[in-house]
GROMACS .gro file of C-alpha atoms in nm:
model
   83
    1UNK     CA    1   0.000   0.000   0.000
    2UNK     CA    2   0.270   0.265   0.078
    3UNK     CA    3   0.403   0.173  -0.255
    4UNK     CA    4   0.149   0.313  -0.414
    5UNK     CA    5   0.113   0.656  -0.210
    6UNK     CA    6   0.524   0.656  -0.316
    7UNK     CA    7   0.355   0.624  -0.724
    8UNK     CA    8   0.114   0.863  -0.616
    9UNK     CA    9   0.339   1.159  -0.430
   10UNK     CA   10   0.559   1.097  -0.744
   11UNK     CA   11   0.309   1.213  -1.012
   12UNK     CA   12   0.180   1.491  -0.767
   13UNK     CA   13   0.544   1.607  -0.762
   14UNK     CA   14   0.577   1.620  -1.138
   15UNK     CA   15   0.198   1.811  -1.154
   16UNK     CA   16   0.259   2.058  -0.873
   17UNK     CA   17   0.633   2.108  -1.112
   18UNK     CA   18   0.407   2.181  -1.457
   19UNK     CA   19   0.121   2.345  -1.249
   20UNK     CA   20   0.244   2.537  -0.936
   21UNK     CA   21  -0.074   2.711  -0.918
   22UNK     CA   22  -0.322   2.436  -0.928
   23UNK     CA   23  -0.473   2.365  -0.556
   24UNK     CA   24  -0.638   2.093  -0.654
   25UNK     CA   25  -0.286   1.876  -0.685
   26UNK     CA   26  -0.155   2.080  -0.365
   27UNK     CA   27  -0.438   1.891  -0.137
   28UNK     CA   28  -0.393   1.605  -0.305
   29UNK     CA   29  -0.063   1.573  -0.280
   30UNK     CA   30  -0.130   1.666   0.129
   31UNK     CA   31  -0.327   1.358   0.123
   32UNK     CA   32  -0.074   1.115   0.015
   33UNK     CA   33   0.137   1.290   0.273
   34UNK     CA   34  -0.141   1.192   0.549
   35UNK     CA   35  -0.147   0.858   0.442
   36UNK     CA   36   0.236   0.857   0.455
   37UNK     CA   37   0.208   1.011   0.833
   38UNK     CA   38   0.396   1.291   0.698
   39UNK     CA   39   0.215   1.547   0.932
   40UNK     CA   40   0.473   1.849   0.861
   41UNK     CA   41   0.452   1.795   0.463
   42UNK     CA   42   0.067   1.732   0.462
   43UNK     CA   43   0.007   2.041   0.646
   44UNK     CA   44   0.202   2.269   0.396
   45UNK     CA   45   0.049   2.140   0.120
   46UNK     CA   46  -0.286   2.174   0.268
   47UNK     CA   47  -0.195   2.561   0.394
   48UNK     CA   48  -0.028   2.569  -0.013
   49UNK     CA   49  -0.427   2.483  -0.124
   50UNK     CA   50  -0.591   2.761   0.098
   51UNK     CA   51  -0.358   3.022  -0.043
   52UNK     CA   52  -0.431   2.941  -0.373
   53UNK     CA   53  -0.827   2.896  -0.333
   54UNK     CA   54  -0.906   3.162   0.019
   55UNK     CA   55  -1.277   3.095  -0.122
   56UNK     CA   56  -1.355   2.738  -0.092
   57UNK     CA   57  -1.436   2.643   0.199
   58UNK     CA   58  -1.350   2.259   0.189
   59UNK     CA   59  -0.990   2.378   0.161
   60UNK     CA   60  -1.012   2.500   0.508
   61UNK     CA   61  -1.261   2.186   0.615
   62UNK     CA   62  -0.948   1.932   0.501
   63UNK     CA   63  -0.684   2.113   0.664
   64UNK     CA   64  -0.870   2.097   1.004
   65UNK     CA   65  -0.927   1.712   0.925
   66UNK     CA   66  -0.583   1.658   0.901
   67UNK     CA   67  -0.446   1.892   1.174
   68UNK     CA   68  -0.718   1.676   1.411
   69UNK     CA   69  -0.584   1.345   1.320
   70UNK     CA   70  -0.217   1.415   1.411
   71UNK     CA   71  -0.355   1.562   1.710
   72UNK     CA   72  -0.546   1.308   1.876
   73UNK     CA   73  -0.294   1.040   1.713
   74UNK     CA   74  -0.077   1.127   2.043
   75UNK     CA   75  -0.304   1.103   2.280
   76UNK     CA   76  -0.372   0.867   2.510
   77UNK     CA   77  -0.647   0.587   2.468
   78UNK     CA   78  -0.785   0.729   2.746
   79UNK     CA   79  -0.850   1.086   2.622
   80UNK     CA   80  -0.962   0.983   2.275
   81UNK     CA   81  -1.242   0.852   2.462
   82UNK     CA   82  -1.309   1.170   2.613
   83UNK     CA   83  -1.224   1.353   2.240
   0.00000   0.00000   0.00000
């Protein structure tokens, strides 16, 4: 499976290279880096995707998805129950 996020962040790479401004491959890209637990990278891309689209909404709605995750990913069993 992380083979194919590696195929995936590859292309994204060579799209966000052609087509810096496109936001679409920006968030996309952020989600391969979430499913790589790359918090730092999937965060930039995501905060890459707002800049480039302030207007939609679901840009902000997937950043705050992902910023959640890695946040309750280090808690304790304990407090997720409480989350």
């Amino acid at each position: 499976r992380a083979e194919k996020y590696l195929e995936a962040l590859e292309i994204f790479n060579q799209l966000i290279n052609d087509f810096p401004q496109e936001a679409d491959y920006w968030s996309e890209r952020g989600v391969v880096h979430f499913h790589l637990n790359k918090k730092k990278e999937s965060l930039a891309d995501m905060d890459k995707a707002v800049d480039l689209q302030t207007h939609k909404s679901y840009r902000y709605s997937s950043r705050a998805y992902i910023k959640g995750h890695f946040k309750t990913v280090g808690l304790s069993t304990e407090c997720q129950k409480e989350f």
